[in-house]
Coordinates of C-alpha atoms in Angstrom, one line a residue:
X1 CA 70.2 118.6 93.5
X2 CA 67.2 116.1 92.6
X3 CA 65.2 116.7 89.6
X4 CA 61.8 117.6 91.5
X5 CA 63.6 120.8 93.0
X6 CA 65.1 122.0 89.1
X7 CA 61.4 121.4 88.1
X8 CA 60.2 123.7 91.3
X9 CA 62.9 126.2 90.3
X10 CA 61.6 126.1 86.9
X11 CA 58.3 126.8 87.6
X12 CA 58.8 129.0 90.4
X13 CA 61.1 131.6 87.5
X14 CA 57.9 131.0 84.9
X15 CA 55.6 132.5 87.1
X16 CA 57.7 135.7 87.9
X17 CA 58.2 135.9 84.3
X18 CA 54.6 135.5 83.2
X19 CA 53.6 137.8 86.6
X20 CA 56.1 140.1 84.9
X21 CA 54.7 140.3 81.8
X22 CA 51.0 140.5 82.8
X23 CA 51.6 143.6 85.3
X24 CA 53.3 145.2 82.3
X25 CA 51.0 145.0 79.6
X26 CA 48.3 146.1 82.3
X27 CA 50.0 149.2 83.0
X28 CA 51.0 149.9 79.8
X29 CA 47.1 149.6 78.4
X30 CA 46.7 150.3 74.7
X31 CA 49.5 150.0 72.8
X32 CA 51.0 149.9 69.1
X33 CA 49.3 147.0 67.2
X34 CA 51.7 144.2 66.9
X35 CA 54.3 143.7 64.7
X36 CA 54.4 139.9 62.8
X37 CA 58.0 139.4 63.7
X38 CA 60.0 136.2 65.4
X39 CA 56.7 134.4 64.7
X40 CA 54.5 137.0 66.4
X41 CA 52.3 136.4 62.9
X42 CA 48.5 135.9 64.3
X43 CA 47.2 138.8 62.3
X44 CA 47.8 136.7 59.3
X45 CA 46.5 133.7 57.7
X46 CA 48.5 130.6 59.4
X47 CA 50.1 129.7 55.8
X48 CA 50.2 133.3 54.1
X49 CA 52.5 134.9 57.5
X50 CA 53.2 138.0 55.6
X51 CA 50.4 139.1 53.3
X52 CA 49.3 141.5 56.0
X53 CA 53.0 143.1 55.8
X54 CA 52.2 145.5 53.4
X55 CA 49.6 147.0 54.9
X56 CA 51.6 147.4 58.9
X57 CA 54.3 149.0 56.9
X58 CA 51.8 151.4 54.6
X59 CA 49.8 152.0 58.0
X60 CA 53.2 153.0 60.4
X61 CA 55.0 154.7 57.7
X62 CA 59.0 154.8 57.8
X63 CA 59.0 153.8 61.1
X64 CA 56.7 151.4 62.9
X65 CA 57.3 150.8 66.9
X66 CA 56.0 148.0 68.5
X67 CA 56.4 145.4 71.4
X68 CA 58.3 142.2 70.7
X69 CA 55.8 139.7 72.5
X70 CA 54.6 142.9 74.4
X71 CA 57.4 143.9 76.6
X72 CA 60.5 144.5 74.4
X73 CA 60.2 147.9 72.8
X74 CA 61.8 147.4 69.0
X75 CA 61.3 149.8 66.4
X76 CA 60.7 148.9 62.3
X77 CA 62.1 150.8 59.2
X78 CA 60.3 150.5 56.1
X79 CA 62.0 152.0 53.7
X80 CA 65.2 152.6 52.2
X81 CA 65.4 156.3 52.8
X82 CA 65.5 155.4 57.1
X83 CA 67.3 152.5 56.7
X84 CA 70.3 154.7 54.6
X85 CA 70.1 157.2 57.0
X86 CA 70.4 155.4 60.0
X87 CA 72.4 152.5 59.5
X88 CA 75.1 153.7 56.8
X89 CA 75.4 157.6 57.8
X90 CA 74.6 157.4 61.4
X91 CA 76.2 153.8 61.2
X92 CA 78.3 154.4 63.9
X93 CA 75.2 153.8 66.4
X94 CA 73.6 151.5 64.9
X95 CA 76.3 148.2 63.9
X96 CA 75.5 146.5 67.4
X97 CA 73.2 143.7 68.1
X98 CA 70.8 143.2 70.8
X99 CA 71.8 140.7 73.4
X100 CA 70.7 137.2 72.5
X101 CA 71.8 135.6 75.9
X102 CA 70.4 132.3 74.9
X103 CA 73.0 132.1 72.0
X104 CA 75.7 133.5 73.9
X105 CA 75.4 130.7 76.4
X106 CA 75.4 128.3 73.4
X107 CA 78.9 129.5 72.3
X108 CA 80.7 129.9 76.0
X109 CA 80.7 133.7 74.9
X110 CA 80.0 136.7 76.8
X111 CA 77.5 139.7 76.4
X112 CA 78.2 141.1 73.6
X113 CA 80.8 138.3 72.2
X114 CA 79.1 135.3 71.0
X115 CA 81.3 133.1 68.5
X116 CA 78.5 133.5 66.0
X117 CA 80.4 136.8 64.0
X118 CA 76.2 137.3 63.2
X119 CA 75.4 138.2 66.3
X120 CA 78.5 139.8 67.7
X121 CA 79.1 143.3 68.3
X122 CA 80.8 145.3 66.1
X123 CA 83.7 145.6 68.2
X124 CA 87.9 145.1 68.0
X125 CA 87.5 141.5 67.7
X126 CA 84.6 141.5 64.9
X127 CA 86.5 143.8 62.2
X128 CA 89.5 141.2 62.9
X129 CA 87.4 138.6 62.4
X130 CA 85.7 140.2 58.8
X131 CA 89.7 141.1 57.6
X132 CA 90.4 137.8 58.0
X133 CA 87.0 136.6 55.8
X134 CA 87.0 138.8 53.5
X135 CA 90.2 138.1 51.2
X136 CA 88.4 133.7 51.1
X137 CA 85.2 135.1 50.2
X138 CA 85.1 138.4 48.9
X139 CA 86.8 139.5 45.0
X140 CA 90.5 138.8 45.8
X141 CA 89.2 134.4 45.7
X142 CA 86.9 134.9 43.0
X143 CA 89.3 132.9 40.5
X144 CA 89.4 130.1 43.2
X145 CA 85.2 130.0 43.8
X146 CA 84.1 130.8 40.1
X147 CA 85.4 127.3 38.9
X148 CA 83.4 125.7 41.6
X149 CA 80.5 126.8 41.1
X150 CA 80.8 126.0 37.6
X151 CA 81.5 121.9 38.5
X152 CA 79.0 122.3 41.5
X153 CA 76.4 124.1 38.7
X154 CA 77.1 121.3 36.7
X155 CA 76.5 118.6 39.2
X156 CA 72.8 120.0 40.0
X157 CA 71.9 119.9 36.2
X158 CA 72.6 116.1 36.4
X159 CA 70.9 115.1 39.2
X160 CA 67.8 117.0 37.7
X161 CA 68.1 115.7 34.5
X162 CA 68.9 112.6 36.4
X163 CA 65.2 113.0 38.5
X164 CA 63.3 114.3 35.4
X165 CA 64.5 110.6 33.6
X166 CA 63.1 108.8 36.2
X167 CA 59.2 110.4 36.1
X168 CA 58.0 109.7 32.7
X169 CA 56.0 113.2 33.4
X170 CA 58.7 115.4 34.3
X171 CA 56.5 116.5 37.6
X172 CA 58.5 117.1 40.9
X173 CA 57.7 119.4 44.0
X174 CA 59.6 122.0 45.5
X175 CA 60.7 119.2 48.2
X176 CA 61.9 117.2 45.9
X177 CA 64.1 119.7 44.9
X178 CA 65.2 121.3 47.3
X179 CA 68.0 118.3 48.8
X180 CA 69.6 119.1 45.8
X181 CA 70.0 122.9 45.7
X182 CA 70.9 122.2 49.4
X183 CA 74.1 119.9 48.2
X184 CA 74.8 122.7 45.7
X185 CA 75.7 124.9 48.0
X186 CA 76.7 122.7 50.8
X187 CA 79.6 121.5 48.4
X188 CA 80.5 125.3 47.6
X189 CA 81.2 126.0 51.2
X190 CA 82.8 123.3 52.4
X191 CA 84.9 122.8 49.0
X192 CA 85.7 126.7 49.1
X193 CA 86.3 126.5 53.1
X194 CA 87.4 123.0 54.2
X195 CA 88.7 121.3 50.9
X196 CA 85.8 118.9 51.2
X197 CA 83.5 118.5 48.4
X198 CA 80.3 116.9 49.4
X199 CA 79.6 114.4 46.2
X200 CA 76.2 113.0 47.1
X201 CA 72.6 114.2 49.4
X202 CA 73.6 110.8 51.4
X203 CA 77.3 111.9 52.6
X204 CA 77.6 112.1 56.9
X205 CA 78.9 115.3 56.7
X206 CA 76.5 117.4 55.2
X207 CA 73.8 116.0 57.3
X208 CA 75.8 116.9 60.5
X209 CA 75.7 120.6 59.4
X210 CA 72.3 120.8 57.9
X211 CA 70.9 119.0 61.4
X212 CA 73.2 121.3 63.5
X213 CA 72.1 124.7 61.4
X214 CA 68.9 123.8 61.2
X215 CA 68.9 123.7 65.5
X216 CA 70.7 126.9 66.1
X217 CA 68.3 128.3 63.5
X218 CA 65.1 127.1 65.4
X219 CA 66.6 128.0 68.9
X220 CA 67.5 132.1 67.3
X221 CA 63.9 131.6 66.0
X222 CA 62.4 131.0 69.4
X223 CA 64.1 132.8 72.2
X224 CA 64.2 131.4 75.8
X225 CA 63.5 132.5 79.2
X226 CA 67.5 133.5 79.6
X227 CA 66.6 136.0 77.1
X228 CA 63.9 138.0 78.9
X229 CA 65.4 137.1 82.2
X230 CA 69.6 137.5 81.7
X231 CA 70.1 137.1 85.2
X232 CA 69.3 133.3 84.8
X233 CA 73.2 133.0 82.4
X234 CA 74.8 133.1 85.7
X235 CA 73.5 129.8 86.8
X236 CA 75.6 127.0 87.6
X237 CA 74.5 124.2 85.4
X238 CA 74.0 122.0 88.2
X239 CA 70.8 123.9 88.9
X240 CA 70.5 125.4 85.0
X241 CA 68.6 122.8 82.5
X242 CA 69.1 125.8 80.4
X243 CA 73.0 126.0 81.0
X244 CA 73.1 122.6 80.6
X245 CA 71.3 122.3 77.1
X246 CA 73.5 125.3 76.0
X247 CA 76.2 123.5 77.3
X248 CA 75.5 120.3 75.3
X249 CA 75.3 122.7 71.7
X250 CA 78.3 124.3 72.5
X251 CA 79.8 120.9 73.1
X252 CA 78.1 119.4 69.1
X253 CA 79.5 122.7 67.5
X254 CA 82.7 123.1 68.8
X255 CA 83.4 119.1 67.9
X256 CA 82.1 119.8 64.5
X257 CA 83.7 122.8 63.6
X258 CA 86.9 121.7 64.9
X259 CA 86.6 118.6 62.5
X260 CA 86.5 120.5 59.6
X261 CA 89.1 123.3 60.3
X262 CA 91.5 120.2 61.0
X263 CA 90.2 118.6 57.6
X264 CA 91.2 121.6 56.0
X265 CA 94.4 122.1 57.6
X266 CA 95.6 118.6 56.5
X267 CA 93.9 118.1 53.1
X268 CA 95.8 118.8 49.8
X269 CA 95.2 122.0 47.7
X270 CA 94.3 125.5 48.6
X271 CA 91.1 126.7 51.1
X272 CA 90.3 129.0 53.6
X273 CA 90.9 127.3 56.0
X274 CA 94.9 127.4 55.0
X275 CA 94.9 130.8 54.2
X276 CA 93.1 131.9 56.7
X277 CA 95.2 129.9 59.6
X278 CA 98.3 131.8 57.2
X279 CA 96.1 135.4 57.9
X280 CA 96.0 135.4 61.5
X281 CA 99.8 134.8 62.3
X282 CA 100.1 138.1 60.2
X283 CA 96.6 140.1 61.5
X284 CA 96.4 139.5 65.0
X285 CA 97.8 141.1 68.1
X286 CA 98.3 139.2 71.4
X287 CA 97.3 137.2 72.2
X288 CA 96.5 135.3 69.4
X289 CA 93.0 133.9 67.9
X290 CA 93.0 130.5 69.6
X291 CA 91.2 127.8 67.2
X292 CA 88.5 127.5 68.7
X293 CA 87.3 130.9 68.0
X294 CA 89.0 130.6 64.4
X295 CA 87.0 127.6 64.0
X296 CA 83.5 129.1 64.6
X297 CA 84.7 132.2 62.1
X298 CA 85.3 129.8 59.3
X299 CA 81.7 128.3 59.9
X300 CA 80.4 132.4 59.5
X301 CA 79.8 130.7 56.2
X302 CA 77.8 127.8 57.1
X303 CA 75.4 130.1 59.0
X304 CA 75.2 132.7 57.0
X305 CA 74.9 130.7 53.4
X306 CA 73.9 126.5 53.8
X307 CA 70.5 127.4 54.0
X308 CA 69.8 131.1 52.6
X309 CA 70.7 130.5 48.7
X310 CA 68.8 127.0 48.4
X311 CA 66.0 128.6 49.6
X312 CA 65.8 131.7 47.9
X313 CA 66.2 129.8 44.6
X314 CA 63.3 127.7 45.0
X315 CA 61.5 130.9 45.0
X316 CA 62.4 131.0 41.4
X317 CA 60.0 128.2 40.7
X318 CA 57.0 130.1 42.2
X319 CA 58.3 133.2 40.2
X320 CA 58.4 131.3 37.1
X321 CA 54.9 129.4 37.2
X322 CA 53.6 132.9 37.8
X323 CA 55.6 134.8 35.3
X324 CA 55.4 132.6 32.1
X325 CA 56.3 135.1 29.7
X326 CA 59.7 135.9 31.5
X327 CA 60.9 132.4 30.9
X328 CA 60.4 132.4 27.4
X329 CA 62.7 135.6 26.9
X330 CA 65.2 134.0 29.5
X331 CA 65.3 131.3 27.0
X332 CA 65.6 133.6 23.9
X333 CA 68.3 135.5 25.3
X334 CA 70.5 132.3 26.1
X335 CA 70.2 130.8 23.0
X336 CA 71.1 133.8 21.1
X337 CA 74.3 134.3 23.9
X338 CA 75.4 130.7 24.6
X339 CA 73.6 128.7 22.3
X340 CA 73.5 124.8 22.8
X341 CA 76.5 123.3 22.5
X342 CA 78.2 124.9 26.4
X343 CA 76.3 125.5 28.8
X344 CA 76.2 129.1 30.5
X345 CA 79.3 130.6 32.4
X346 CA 80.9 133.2 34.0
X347 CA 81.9 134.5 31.0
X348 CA 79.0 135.2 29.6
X349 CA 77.9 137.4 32.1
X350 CA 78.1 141.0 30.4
X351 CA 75.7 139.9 28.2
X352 CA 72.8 138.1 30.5
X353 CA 72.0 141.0 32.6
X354 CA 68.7 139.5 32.5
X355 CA 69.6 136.6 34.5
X356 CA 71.3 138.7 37.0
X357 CA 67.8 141.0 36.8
X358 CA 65.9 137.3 37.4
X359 CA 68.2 136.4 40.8
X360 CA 68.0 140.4 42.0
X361 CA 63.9 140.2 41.9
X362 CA 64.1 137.1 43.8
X363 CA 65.8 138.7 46.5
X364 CA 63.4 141.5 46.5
X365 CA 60.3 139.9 45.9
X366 CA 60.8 136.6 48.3
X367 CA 63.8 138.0 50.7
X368 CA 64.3 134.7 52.5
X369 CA 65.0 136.7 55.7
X370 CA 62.4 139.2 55.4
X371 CA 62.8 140.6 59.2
X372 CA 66.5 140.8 58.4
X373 CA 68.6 140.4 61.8
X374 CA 68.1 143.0 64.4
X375 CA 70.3 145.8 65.5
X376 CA 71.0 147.7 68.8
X377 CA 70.5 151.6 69.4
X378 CA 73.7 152.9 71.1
X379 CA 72.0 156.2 72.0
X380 CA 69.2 158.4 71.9
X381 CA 68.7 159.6 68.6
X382 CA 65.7 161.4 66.6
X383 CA 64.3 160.8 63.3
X384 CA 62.1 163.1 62.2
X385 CA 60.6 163.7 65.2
X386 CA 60.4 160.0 66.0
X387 CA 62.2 159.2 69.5
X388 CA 64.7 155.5 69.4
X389 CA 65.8 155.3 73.3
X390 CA 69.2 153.9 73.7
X391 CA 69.1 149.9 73.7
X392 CA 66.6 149.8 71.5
X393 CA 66.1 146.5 68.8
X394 CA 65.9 147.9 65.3
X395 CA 65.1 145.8 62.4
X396 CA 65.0 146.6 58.7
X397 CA 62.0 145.2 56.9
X398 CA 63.7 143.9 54.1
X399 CA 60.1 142.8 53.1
X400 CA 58.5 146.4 53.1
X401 CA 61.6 148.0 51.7
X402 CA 61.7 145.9 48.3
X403 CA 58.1 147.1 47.8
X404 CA 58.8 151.0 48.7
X405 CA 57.1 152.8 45.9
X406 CA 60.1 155.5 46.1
X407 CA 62.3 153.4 44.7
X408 CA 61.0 151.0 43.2
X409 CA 58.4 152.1 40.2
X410 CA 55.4 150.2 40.5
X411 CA 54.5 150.9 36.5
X412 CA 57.0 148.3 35.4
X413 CA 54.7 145.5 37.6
X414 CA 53.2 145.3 40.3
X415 CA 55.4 145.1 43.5
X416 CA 53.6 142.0 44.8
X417 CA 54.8 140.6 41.7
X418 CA 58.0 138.7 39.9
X419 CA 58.8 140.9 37.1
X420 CA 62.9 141.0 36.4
X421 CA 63.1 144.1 34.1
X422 CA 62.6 146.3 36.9
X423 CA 66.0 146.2 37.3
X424 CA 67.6 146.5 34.1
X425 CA 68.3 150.0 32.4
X426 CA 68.3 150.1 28.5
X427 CA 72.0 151.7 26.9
X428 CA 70.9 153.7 23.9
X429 CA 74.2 153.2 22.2
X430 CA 74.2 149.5 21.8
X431 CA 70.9 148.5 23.3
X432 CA 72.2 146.1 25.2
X433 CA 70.3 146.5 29.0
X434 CA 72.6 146.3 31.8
X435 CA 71.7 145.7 35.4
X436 CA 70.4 148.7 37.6
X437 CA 73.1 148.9 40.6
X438 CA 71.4 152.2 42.5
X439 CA 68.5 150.0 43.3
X440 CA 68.7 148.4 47.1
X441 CA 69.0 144.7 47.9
X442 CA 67.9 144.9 51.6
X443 CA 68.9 140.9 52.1
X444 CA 72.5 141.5 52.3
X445 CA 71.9 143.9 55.2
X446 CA 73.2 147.5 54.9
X447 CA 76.3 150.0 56.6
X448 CA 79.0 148.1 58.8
X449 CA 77.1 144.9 59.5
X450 CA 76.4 144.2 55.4
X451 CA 76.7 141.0 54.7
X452 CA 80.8 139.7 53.8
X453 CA 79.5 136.8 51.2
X454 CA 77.3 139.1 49.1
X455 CA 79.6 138.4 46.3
X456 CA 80.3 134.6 46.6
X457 CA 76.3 134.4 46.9
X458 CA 75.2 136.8 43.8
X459 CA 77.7 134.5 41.6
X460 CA 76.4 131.9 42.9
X461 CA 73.0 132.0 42.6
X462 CA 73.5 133.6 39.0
X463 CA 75.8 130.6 37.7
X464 CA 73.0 128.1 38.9
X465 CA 69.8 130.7 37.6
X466 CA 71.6 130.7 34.6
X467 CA 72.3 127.1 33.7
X468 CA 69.2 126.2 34.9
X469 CA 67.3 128.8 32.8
X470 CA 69.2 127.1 29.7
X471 CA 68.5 123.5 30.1
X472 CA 65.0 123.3 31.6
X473 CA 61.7 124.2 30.8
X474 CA 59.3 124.8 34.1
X475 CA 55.3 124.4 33.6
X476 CA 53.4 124.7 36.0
X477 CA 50.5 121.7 36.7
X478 CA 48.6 122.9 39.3
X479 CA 47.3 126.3 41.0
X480 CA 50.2 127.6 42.7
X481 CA 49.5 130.7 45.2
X482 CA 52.9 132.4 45.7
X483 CA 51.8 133.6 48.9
X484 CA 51.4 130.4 50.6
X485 CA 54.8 129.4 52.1
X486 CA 56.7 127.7 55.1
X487 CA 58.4 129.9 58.1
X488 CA 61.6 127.6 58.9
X489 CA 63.4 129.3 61.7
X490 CA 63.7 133.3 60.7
X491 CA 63.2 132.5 56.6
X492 CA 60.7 131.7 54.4
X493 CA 60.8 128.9 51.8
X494 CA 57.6 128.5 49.5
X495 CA 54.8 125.8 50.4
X496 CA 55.6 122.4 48.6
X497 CA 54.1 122.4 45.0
X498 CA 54.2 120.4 42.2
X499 CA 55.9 121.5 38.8
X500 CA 56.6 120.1 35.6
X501 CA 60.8 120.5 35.0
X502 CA 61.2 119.1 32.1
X503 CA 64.8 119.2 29.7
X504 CA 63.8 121.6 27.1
X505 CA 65.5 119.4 24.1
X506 CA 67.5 116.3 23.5
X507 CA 70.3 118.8 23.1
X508 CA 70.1 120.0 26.9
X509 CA 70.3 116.7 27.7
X510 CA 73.5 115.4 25.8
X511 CA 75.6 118.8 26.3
X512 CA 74.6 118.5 30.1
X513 CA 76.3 114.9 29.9
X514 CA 78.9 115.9 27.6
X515 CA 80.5 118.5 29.9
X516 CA 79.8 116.3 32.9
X517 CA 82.2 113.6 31.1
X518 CA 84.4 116.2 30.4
X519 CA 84.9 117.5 33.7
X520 CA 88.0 117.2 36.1
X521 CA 87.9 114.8 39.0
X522 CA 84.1 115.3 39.7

């Protein structure tokens, strides 16, 4: 078939679709306003996308309903009360995901069955899938990660004290910054998953996963015509351009992924990879888990994690130029703990509830993911009076439920702002504070389809807050408006600003290098 009839096809399916659309919202009339979801953000300022969020989620309550580009009914819970109640006790209805054909056909998958375990249903195959995962990534490995974090830690100091030597003035942005947070974690995952620890910002590899994550991100981000017309998946792709371009992704990850499961496989030392190949001669039933599928489970941890921690750390920058006083107790409190002769670690925990309070706000008060990922309505149901129809998208607003005013109490600081101690409780016996754990942290998702690496990335982010906290002073040197900031796929990331990071003493400086000198095989 010639490329002038594809193109005919192609236009010929956009005007049903757009026909479609227009009859609807005609006959429809007035509806809910619009919700600022998957880029549907034109109610707010083009670089603030979600200073209006507050206000939708004050103005609908609980629950907000809405059209998803006007034709897809999805409902919004704002608070943790309806998000408890329907996705942990009535969980049972509410651990599916809506059908995202697009990235189905990008993983040869059915409906229902893509090889992305984020967007799969919670079926047979999925709670194989998370027994498999959760003995790599959850407590049972924590001797194995926690030591590798520390090195990886380590590493980041260096390349920022590294970065600070070469700038007379100590100023950097947050996109200077950023590549290495990003080789931070990208290290962790593939040293923890593959046995492959990614030394440098320049190596192949870690630009093969960033480039390949930072695609499927975009394409989740911005859903195709397969998705509002399903019927178009069944498409040969002799007359499919989108067949064929899901084709071609399927094709880039499934050569990737199978490179690092056989790296892992053949390299020396323990991974997940190993252990997990080990798991699934004991765990599965017949037939068994081919590797192909095993090797898009073991990249769960490249989509779930490469991009989310970086990000959600440079928030702590923002938080800090805003939040001045904070930073000078984080400092008090580590020198009285760790002093400066060793740096911070695991260790040392019990005692710095206060860095664990500083990554916990960041996670409320900047949830990279702020929509959270959507679930599926597997029946009618009724909440307080409020109808969901069976099939119907369901999102938590992770962004509305960190500021709910029921839970969180807006005397310690304003909501809209980065304050830590909210979640730290004082012991009268010791006064020592220890860390709040009956408040809700709405980024790792809730019920059945919470997140597996919660763990892996609270210690990580902690070990890396920590150290950071102890060797660096921040300044700001320029306004910075913690509102403004970047949409990159379905997260946000602040907008690029200039900060002085500067080593808070010759000490920092020589204890940093010290224990870099000292450590193994680096």
């Amino acid at each position: 078939m010639s490329d002038t009839t594809h193109i005919i096809i192609t236009l010929l399916l956009a005007i049903v679709t757009a026909a479609y659309v227009f009859l609807r919202r005609e006959n429809e009339g007035p509806g809910p306003r619009k919700f600022p979801i998957f880029g549907d953000l034109h109610y707010s300022p083009v670089d603030k996308p979600l200073i209006n969020w507050d206000a939708w989620a004050k103005q609908n309550g609980p629950i907000a309903t809405a059209k998803l580009f006007g034709i897809v009914p999805i409902i919004i819970l704002n608070t943790s009360e309806v998000v408890t109640e329907l996705f942990n006790k009535r969980s049972q209805w509410y651990s599916n995901r809506p059908r995202s054909v697009r990235m189905e056909m990008m993983t040869g998958a059915g409906p229902g069955k893509s090889k992305f375990t984020l967007l799969h249903d919670y079926d047979a195959d999925l709670q194989l899938y998370h027994r498999i995962l959760s003995p790599t990534i959850g407590a049972p490995s924590t001797p194995r990660y926690k030591p590798l974090m520390e090195l990886e830690s380590l590493q980041l100091l260096v390349d920022l004290v590294a970065l600070a030597e070469r700038n007379e003035d100590h100023i950097t942005s947050i996109s200077t910054v950023y590549p290495l947070f990003e080789r931070t974690q990208g290290s962790i995952i593939m040293s923890l998953h593959y046995g492959m620890r990614i030394p440098t910002c320049e190596e192949t590899i870690i630009h093969q996963v960033v480039n390949m994550q930072a695609k499927l991100s975009h394409l989740l981000a911005h859903p195709g015509l397969p998705d509002s017309l399903p019927a178009l998946r069944h498409l040969p792709a002799l007359v499919s351009p989108w067949q064929r371009h899901a084709n071609n992704i399927y094709n880039e990850q499934t050569k990737l992924y199978m490179k690092l499961m056989n790296h892992g496989r053949q390299c020396e030392g323990w991974n997940a990879t190993k252990q997990i190949t080990e798991a699934t001669e004991k765990q599965a039933q017949d037939p068994q888990i081919s590797d192909l599928d095993l090797s898009f489970v073991l990249a769960t941890s490249i989509q779930g994690g490469m991009d989310t921690s970086p990000r959600q750390i440079l928030w702590l920058f923002a938080g800090l130029v805003q939040n001045r006083a904070f930073l000078k107790k984080a400092h008090t409190v580590l020198d009285d703990v760790v002093g400066h002769d060793r740096l911070p670690g695991f260790p040392d925990r019990p005692k710095l509830s206060l860095i664990d309070a500083a990554v916990h706000e960041l996670l409320r008060w900047r949830p990279v993911a702020p929509g959270s990922v959507p679930r599926r309505a597997d029946r009618d149901d009724d909440y307080k009076g409020i109808k969901i129809g069976k099939g119907t998208m369901i999102m938590a607003n992770a962004w509305a439920i960190g500021r709910d005013e029921a839970v969180f109490d807006p005397s310690l600081g304003s909501l809209d702002d980065y304050v830590p101690e909210r979640w730290l409780i004082h012991d009268g016996n010791n006064g020592q504070p220890k860390l709040r754990r009956d408040l809700p942290l709405a980024a790792f998702g809730q019920g059945r389809r919470s997140c597996l690496g919660k763990k892996v990335a609270l210690d990580g982010m902690f070990i890396q807050v920590a150290r950071l906290l102890w060797a660096f002073d921040i300044e700001p040197v320029e306004e910075v408006d913690s509102w403004k900031m970047d949409v990159v796929g379905l997260m946000i990331m602040p907008n690029d600003f200039r900060f002085k990071l500067k080593p808070r003493s010759i000490w920092a400086e020589a204890t940093i290098k010290q224990e870099w000198n000292k450590a193994d095989g680096h």
